[in-house]
Each structure stands twice: as structure tokens, then as C-alpha cells.
mmCIF file of C-alpha atoms and ligand atoms in Angstrom:
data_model
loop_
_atom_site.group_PDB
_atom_site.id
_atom_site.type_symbol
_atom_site.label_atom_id
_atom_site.label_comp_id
_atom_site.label_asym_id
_atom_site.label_seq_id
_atom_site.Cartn_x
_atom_site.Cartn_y
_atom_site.Cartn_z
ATOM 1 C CA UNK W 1 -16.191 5.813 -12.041
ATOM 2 C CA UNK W 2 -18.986 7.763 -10.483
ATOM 3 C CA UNK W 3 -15.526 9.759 -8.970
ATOM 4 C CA UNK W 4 -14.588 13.046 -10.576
ATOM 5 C CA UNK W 5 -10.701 11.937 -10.997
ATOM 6 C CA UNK W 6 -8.981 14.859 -9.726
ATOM 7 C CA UNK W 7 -5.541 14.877 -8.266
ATOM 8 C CA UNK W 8 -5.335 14.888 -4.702
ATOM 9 C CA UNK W 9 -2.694 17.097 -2.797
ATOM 10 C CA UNK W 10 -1.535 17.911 0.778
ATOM 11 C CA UNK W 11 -4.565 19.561 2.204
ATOM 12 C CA UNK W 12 -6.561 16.229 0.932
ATOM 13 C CA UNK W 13 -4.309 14.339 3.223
ATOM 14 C CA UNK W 14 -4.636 16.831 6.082
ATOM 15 C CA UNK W 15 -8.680 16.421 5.496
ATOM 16 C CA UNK W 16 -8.119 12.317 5.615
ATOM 17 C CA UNK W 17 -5.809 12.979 8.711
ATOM 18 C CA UNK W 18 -9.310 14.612 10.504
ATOM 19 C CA UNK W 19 -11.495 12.092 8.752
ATOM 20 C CA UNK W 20 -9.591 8.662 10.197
ATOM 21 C CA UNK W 21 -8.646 9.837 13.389
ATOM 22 C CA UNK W 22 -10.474 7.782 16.325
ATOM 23 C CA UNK W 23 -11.217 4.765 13.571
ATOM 24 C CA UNK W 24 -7.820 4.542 11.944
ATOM 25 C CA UNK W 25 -5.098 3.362 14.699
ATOM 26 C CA UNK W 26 -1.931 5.759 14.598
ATOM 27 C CA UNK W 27 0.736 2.866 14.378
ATOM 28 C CA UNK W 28 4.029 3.017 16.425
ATOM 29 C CA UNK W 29 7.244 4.207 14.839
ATOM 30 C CA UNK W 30 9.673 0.769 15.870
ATOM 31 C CA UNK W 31 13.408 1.138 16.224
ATOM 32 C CA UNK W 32 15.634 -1.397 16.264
ATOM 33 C CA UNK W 33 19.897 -0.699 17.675
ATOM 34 C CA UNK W 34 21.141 -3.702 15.985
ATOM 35 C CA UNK W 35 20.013 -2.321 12.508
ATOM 36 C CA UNK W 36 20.617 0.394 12.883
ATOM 37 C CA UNK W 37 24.333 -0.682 13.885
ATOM 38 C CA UNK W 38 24.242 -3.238 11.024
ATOM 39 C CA UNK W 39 23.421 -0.807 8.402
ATOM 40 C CA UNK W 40 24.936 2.252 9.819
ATOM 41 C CA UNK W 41 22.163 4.522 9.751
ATOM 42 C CA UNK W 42 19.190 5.297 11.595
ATOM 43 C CA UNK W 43 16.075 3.486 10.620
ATOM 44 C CA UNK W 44 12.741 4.821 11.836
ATOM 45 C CA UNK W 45 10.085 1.693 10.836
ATOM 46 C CA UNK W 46 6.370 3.161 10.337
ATOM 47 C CA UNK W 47 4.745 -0.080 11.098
ATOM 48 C CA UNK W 48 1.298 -0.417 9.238
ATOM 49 C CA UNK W 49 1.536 -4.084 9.705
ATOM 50 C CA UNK W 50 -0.136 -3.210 13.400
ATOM 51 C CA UNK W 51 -2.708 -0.818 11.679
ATOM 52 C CA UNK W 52 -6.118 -2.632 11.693
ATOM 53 C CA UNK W 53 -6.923 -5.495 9.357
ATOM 54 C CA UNK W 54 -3.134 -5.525 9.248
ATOM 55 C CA UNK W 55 -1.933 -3.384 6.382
ATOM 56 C CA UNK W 56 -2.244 0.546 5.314
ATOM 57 C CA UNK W 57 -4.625 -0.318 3.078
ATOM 58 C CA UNK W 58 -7.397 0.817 5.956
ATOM 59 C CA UNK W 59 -6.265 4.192 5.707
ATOM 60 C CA UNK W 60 -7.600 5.087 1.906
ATOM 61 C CA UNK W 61 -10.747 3.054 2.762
ATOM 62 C CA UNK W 62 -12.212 4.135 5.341
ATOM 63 C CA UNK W 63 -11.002 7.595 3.742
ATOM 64 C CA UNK W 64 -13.025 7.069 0.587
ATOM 65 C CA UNK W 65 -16.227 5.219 2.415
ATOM 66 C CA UNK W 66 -16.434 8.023 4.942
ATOM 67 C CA UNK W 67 -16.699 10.490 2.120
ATOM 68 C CA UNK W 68 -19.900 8.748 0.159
ATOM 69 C CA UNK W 69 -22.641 10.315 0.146
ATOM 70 C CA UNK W 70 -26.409 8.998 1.387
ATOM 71 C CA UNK W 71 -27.156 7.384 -1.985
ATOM 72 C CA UNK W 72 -23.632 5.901 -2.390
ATOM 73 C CA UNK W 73 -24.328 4.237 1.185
ATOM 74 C CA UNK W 74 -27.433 3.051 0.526
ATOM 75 C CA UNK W 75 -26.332 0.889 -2.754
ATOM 76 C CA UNK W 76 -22.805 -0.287 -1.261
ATOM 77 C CA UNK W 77 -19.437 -0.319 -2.369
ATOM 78 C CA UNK W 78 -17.999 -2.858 -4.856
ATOM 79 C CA UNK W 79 -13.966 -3.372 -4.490
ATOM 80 C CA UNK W 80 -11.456 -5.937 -6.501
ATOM 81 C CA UNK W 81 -7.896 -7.014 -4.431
ATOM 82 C CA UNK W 82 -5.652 -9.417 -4.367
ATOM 83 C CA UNK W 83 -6.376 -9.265 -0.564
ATOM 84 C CA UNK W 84 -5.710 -6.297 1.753
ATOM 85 C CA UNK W 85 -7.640 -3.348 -0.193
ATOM 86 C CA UNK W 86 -10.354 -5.990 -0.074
ATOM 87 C CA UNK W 87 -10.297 -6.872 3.605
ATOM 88 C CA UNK W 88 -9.475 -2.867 4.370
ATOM 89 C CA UNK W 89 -12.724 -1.734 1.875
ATOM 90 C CA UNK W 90 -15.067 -4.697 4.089
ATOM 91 C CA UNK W 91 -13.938 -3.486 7.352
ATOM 92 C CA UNK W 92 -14.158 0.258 6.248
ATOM 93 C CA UNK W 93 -17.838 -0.952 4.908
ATOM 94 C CA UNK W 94 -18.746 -2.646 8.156
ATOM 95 C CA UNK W 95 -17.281 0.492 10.549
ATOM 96 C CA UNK W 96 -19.725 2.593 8.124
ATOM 97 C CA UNK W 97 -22.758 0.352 8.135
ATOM 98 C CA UNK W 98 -22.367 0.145 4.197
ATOM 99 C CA UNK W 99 -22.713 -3.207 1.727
ATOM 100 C CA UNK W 100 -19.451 -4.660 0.292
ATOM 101 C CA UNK W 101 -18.827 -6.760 -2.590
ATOM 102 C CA UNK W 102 -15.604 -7.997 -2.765
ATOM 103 C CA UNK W 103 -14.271 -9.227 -6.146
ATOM 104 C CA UNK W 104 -11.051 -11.726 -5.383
ATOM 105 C CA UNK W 105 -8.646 -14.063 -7.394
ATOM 106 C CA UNK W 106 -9.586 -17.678 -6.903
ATOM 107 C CA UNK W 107 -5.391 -18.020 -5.256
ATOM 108 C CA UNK W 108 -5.501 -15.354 -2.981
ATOM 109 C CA UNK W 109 -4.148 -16.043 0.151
ATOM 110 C CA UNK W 110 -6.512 -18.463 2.338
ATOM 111 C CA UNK W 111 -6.404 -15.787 5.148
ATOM 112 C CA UNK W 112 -7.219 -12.910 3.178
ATOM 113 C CA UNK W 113 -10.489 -14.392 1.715
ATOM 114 C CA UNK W 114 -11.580 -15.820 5.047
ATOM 115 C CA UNK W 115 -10.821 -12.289 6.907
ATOM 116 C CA UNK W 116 -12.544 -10.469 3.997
ATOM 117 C CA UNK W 117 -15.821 -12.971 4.255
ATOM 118 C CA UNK W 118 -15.380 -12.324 8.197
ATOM 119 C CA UNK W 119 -16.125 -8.864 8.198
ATOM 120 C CA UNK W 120 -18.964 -9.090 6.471
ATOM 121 C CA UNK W 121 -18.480 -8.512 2.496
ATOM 122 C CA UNK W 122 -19.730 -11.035 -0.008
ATOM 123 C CA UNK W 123 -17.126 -12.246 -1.866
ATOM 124 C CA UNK W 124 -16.671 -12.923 -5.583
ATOM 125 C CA UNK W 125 -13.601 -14.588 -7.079
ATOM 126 C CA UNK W 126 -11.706 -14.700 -10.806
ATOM 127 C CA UNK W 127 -8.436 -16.148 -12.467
ATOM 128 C CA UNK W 128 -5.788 -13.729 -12.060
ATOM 129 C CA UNK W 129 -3.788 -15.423 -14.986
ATOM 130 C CA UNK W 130 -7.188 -15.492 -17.748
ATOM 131 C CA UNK W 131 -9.816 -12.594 -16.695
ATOM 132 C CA UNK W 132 -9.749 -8.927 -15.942
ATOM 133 C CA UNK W 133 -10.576 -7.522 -12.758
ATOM 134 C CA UNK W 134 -11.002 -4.385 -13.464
ATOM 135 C CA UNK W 135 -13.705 -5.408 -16.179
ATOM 136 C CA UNK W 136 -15.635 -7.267 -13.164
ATOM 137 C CA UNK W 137 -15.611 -4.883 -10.573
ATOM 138 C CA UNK W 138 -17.125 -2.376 -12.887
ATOM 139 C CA UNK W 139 -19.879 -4.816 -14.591
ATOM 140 C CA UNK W 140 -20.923 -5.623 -11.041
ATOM 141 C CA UNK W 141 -20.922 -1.430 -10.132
ATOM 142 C CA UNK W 142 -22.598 -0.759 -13.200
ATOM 143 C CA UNK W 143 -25.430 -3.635 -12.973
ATOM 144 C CA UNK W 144 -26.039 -2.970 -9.036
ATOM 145 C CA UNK W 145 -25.448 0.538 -8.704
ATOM 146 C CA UNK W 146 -22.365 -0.080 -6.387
ATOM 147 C CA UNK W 147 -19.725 2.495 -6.326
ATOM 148 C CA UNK W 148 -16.557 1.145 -7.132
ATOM 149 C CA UNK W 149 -13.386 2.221 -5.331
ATOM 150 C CA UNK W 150 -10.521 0.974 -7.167
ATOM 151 C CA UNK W 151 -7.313 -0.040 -5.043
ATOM 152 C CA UNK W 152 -4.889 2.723 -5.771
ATOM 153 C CA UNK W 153 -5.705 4.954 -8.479
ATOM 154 C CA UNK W 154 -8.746 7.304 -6.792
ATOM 155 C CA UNK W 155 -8.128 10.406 -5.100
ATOM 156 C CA UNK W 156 -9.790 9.688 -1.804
ATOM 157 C CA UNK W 157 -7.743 6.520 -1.729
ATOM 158 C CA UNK W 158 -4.191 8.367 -1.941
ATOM 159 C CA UNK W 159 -5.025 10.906 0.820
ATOM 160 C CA UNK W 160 -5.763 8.329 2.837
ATOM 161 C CA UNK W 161 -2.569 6.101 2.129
ATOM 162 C CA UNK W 162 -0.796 9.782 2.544
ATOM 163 C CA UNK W 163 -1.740 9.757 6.769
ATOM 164 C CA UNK W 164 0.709 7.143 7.381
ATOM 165 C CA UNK W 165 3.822 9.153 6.099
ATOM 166 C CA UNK W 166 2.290 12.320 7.865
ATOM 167 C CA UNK W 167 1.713 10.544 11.038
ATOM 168 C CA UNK W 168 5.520 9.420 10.854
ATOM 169 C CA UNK W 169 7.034 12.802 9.876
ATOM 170 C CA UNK W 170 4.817 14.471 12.721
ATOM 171 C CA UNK W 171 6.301 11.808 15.489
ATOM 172 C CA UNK W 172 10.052 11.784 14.172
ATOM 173 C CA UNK W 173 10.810 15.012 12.788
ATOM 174 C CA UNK W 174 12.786 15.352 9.002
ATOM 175 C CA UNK W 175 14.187 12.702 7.699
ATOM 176 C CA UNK W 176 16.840 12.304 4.966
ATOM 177 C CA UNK W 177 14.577 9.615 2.835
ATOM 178 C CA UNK W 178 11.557 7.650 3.086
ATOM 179 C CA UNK W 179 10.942 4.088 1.640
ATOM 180 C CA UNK W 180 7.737 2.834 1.028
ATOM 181 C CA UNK W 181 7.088 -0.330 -1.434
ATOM 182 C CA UNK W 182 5.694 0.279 -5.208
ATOM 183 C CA UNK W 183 2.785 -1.576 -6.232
ATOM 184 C CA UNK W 184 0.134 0.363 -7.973
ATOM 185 C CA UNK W 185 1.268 3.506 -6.243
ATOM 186 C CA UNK W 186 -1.080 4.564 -3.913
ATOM 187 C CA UNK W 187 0.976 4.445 -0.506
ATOM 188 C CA UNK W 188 4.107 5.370 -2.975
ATOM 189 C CA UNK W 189 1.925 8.755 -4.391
ATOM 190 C CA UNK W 190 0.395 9.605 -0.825
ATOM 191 C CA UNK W 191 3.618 9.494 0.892
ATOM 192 C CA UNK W 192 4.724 11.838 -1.840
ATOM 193 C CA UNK W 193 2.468 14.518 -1.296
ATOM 194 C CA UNK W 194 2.849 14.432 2.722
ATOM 195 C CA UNK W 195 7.018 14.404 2.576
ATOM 196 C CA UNK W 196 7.086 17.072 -0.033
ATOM 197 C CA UNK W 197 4.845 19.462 1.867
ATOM 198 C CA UNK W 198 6.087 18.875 4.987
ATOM 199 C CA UNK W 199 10.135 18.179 4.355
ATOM 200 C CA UNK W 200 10.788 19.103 0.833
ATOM 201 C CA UNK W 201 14.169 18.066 0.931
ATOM 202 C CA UNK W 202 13.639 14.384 2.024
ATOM 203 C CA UNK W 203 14.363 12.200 -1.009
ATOM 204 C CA UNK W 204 11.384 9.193 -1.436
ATOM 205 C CA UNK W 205 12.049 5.280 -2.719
ATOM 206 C CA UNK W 206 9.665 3.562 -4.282
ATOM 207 C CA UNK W 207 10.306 -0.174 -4.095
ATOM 208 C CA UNK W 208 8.919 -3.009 -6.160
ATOM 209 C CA UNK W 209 9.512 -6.838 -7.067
ATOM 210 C CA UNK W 210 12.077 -7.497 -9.496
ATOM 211 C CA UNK W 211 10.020 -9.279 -11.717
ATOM 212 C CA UNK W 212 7.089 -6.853 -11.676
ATOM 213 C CA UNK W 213 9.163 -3.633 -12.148
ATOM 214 C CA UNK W 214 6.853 -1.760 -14.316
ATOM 215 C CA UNK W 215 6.632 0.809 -11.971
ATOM 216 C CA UNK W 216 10.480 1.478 -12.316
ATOM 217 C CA UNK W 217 10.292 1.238 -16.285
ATOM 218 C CA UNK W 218 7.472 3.719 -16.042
ATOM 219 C CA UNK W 219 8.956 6.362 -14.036
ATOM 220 C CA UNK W 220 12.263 6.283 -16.055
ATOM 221 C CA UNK W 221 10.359 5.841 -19.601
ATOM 222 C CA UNK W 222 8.055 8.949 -18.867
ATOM 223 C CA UNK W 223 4.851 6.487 -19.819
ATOM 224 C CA UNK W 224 3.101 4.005 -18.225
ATOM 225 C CA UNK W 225 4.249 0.638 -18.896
ATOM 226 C CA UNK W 226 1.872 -2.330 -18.854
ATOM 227 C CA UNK W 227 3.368 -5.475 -18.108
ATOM 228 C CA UNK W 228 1.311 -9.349 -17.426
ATOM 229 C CA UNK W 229 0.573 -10.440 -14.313
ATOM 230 C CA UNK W 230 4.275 -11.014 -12.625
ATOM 231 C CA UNK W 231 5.020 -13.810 -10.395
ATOM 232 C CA UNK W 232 6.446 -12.752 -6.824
ATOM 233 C CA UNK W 233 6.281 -13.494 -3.419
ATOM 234 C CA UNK W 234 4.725 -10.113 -2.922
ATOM 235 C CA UNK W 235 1.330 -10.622 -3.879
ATOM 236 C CA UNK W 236 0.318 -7.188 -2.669
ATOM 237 C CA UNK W 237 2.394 -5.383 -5.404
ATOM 238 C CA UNK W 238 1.173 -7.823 -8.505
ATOM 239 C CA UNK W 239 -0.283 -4.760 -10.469
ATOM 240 C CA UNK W 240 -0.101 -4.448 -13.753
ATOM 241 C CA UNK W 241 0.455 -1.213 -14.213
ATOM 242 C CA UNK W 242 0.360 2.594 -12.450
ATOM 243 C CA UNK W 243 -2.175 4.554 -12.028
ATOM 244 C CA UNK W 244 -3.293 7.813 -14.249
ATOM 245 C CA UNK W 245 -3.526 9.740 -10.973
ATOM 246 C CA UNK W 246 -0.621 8.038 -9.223
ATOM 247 C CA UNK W 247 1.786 8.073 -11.767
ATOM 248 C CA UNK W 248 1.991 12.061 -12.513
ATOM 249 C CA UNK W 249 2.663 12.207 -8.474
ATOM 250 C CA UNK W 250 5.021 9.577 -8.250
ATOM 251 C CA UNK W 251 6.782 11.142 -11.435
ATOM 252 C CA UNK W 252 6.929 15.205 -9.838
ATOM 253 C CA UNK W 253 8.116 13.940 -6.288
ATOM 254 C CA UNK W 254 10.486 10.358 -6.177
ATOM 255 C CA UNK W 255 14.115 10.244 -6.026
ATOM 256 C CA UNK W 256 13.912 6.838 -7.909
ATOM 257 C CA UNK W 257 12.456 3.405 -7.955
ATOM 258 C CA UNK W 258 14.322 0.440 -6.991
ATOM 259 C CA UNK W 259 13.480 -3.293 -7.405
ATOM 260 C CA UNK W 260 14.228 -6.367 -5.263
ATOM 261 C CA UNK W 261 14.360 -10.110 -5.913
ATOM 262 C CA UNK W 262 12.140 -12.646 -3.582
ATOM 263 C CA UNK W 263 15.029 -13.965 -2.027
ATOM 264 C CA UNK W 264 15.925 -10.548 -0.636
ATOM 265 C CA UNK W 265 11.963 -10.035 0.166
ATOM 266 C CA UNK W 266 12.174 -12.990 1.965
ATOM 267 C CA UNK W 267 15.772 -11.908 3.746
ATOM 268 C CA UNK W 268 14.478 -8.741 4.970
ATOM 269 C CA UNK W 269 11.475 -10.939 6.486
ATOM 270 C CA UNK W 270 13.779 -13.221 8.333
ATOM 271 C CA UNK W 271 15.486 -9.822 9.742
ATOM 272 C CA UNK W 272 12.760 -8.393 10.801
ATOM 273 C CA UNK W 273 11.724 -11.632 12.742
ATOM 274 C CA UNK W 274 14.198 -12.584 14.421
ATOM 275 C CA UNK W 275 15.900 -8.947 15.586
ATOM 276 C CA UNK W 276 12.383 -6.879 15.812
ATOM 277 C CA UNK W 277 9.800 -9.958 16.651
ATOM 278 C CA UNK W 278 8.067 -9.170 13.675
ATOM 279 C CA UNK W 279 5.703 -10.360 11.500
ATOM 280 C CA UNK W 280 5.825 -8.965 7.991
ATOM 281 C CA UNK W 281 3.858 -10.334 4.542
ATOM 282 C CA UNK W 282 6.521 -10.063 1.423
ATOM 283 C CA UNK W 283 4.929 -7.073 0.099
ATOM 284 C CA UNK W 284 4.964 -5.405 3.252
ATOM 285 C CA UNK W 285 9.486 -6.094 3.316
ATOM 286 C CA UNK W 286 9.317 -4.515 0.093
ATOM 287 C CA UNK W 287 10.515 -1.262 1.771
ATOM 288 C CA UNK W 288 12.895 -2.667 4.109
ATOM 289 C CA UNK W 289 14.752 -4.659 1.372
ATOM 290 C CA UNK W 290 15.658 -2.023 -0.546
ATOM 291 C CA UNK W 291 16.441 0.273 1.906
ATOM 292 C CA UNK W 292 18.932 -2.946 2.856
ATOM 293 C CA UNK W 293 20.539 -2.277 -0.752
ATOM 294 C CA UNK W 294 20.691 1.366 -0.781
ATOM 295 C CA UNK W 295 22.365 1.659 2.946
ATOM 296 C CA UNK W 296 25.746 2.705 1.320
ATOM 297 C CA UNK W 297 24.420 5.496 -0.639
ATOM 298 C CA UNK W 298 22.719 6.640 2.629
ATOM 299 C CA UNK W 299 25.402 6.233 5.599
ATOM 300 C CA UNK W 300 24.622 8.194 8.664
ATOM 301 C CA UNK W 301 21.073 9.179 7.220
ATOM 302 C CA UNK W 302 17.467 9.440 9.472
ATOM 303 C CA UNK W 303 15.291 6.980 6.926
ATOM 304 C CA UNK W 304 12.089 6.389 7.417
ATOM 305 C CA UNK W 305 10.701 2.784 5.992
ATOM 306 C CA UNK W 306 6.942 1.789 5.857
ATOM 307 C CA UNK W 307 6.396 -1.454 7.020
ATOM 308 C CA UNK W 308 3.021 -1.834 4.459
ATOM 309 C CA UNK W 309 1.682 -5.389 6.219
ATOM 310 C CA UNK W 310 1.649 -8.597 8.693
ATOM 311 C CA UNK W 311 -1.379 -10.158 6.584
ATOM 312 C CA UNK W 312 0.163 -13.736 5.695
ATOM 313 C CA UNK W 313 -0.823 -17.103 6.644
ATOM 314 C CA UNK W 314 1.623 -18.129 9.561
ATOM 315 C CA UNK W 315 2.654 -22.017 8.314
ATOM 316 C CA UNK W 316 3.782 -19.887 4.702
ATOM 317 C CA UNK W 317 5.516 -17.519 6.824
ATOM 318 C CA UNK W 318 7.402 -20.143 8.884
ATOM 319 C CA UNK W 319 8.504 -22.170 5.541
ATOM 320 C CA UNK W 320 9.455 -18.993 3.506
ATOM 321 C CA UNK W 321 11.613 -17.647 6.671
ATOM 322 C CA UNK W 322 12.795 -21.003 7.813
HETATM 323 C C1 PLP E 401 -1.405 -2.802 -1.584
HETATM 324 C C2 PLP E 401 -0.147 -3.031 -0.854
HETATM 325 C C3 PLP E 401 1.055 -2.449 -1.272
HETATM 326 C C4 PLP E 401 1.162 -1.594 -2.521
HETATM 327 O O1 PLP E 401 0.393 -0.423 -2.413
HETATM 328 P P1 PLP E 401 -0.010 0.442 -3.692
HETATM 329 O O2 PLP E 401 -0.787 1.564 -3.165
HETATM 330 O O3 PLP E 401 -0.789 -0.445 -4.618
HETATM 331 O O4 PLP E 401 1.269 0.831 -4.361
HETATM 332 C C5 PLP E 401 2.184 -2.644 -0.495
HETATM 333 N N1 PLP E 401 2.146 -3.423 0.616
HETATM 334 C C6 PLP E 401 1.024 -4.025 1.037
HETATM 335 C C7 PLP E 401 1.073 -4.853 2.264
HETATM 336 C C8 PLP E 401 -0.167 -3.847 0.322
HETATM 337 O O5 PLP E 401 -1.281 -4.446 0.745
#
């Protein structure tokens, strides 16, 4: 990494807050009486499903793009994803006039390689299940002189993710705890930093797939556990592991980290639909769902819950929610 890795607090948040404003949409805060009623607290959904390219993942981008320098945009930026940090990174590229290279496994979801190619980024794909990502992206940076922005674990990229939980706090006031879904920790670390500085006292959730809960067996293990490549619904939270810089975060600041199963992903989906007219990828229910299995602990409570994405192709979302 051309990056010096230093962590990122509040005031880098605050400077991504200046940074995205005018190119980064500030999603609505959605309320909904019936679950609120149902669950018998007061749910305030920040919906990033609605942000552009349809997930969060814009925010961190366009945070990190906007910051290269005129050498940086010159050679391009080089990105690997499962699908939404690569469609958010060739957006953020085209907004900035910048080259993007997009590396991509060969089963990402149909609409999240054509929307990548669509903005404009050239796109290079692997097997998930036999080769190593990380190894590509940074062949490809080192050979080309791309810079190489990683999907979670850079600085530039959690003080970005950090605007959406700032943006909610600033429209709703305090709130008793915040949900936001676990997959390398990004959105998880960033939403850290902007509760704690602005409402110390609200507890944060991390949420993650049941059968990809390293992040939970990191945070209560004190190290970062690698697992393989998990197999889940939510294919935005198939890391396999945390990040240097977002664990230490994650570690100072959450209350805990709770898992879910698919079936309750894809519950929380059908919920969402059908009550709020939403709709919401897997890994973007993440939150929801385990906010659905906490609601006892939290009667009476103002939660917050980030909605992290819409991005999913709609005939799969009609047969997982029928
Ligand atoms: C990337 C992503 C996540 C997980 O974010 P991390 O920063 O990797 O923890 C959650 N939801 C959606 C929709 C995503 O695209």
C-alpha cells in the first residue's frame, strides 16, 4: 500500500463529511409504525440502499479517490469486491475522471459486474473458492502503478463509511444503540468512531452471517481470526477476516457482535418488503435481523439500523422472498 496505514478518528470523518457533500446523496432516515409496534421499540432505518450505486460503499470511495493526489490520478485506481466496493470505487473513479480496474469473482452477482463494467471500469475476474484476491489486486497495482484501495481496511475508506452514522445521529438526535452489519468492518469501525464522539453512551451491534462469524470470534478472542471463504446469502459480508485498522476500532468501541442465519437474512428481507416497500440485498438485512433478535434486550429503546444495500438482481430477490 502506497497508504501510510494510520488509524482514522472523528475529525477524519468530519473531513469526509466536507469532502462527499454535493456528490454523496444524504439518504433518508425511514420509519415504519408497524415495526415499531411489532418490536416495541423505535426503529430509525438509515437507508444506504437509496445512496448512489445502491449501497454505503460510495461513501469511503469517493472519500479515498477525492483524496489522491495528481500522480495517483493520472495512473488510476485498482480495487477487488465481491461487488459493491467495486461498483462504488468505478463510479467514485468516473465522478473523478480517474482509471479503474476492477478485480471480481467469476460468481458475483450478474448485476454487480454489469453495473461495475457500466460505469466505466475494466473488469478482471478470479475464483473466490481457489485464488487470492488480495494477491491480484496488488500484482496488478504493483505492475501498473495503480493505487490500490482495499475494501475496508484503509483509513480514508472508514471515514468515509463513518458519514452515514453521522448523517443519522445529526437528523435523529441520541439514540440508545446502533446496528450496522459486520463484514470486514469498515461501515462497523466508521460508525464507531462517529457514535462514540458524538453520543458516547449509545451502545453499537455489529452483525454478521452465522456461518462467517469470524468477526464475532475475533472480537471476543482478542485476535483476528481467519476463517475460509463462508457460504451465505450475504455475499457482501464473505470476508475472511478483519481488518488491522478496523479491528482495534471495532474492539475499543462495540457493545458486541451478533450473528444471524440466512433464513432470518432472508426474513428480515421479506419484512422490509412487504411493510416498508423495500428493496434490500441479504447483506444489506444483516442489521435489521439482528436487531429483530435483540428487541427484548432493548424494549422501549431509540435504535438506529443501517440499511447497508438494494444491489440484488430482482428475479433472486423475488424467489428468496417468495
Ligand atoms: C461491504 C458491505 C457490507 C460490509 O461492510 P464492511 O465495511 O466490509 O464491514 C455490508 N453491507 C453491504 C451491502 C456491503 O456492500
Amino acid at each position: 500500500m502506497t497508504h501510510t496505514a494510520t488509524q482514522p478518528t472523528y475529525a477524519d470523518v468530519e473531513a469526509a463529511a466536507r469532502r462527499i457533500t454535493g456528490t454523496v446523496h444524504r439518504t433518508p432516515v425511514l420509519r415504519s409504525r408497524r415495526i415499531d409496534a411489532g418490536l416495541g421499540l423505535e426503529v430509525h432505518f438509515k437507508a444506504e440502499h437509496l445512496q448512489r450505486m445502491g449501497a454505503f460503499k460510495f461513501r469511503g470511495a469517493f472519500n479515498a479517490l477525492a483524496r489522491f493526489d495528481a500522480r495517483q490520478r493520472a495512473a488510476g485506481v485498482v480495487a477487488y469486491s465481491s461487488g459493491n466496493h467495486a461498483q462504488a470505487i468505478a463510479l467514485a473513479a468516473r465522478e473523478l475522471g480517474i482509471a479503474a480496474m476492477i478485480v471480481m469473482p467469476l460468481d458475483a452477482p450478474a448485476s454487480k459486474v454489469a453495473a461495475t463494467r457500466a460505469y466505466g471500469a475494466e473488469v478482471v475476474t478470479y475464483d473466490r473458492y481457489s485464488e487470492d484476491r488480495e494477491a491480484i489486486g496488488r500484482a496488478i497495482a504493483n505492475e501498473r502503478g495503480l493505487t490500490l484501495i482495499p475494501p475496508y481496511d484503509h483509513p480514508d475508506v472508514i471515514a468515509g463509511q463513518g458519514t452515514a452514522a453521522r448523517e443519522l445521529i445529526e437528523d435523529v438526535g441520541p439514540l440508545e444503540a446502533i446496528f450496522a452489519p459486520l463484514g470486514g468492518g469498515g461501515l462497523l469501525a466508521g460508525t464507531a468512531l462517529a457514535a462514540n464522539a458524538l453520543t458516547p453512551d449509545t451502545r453499537i451491534y455489529g452483525v454478521e452471517p452465522e456461518a462467517g462469524n469470524d468477526g464475532q470470534q475475533s472480537f471476543r478472542s482478542g485476535r483476528i481470526v481467519h476463517i475460509e471463504t463462508p457460504r451465505t446469502l450475504a455475499d457482501g459480508a464473505q470476508t475472511l477476516h478483519l481488518g488491522e485498522l478496523t479491528f482495534p476500532i471495532i474492539q475499543r468501541h462495540v457493545s458486541d457482535i451478533l450473528t444471524v442465519s440466512d433464513a432470518e437474512l432472508v426474513d428480515a428481507m421479506r419484512l422490509l418488503a412487504s411493510t416498508m416497500k423495500q428493496v434490500v440485498e441479504p447483506t444489506g438485512a444483516l442489521a435489521f435481523a439482528g436487531l429483530r433478535k435483540t428487541a427484548g434486550e432493548l424494549a422501549g429503546n431509540r435504535t438506529g439500523v443501517i440499511i447497508s444495500g438494494g444491489n440484488i438482481d430482482l428475479p433472486r430477490f423475488a424467489a428468496l422472498i417468495a
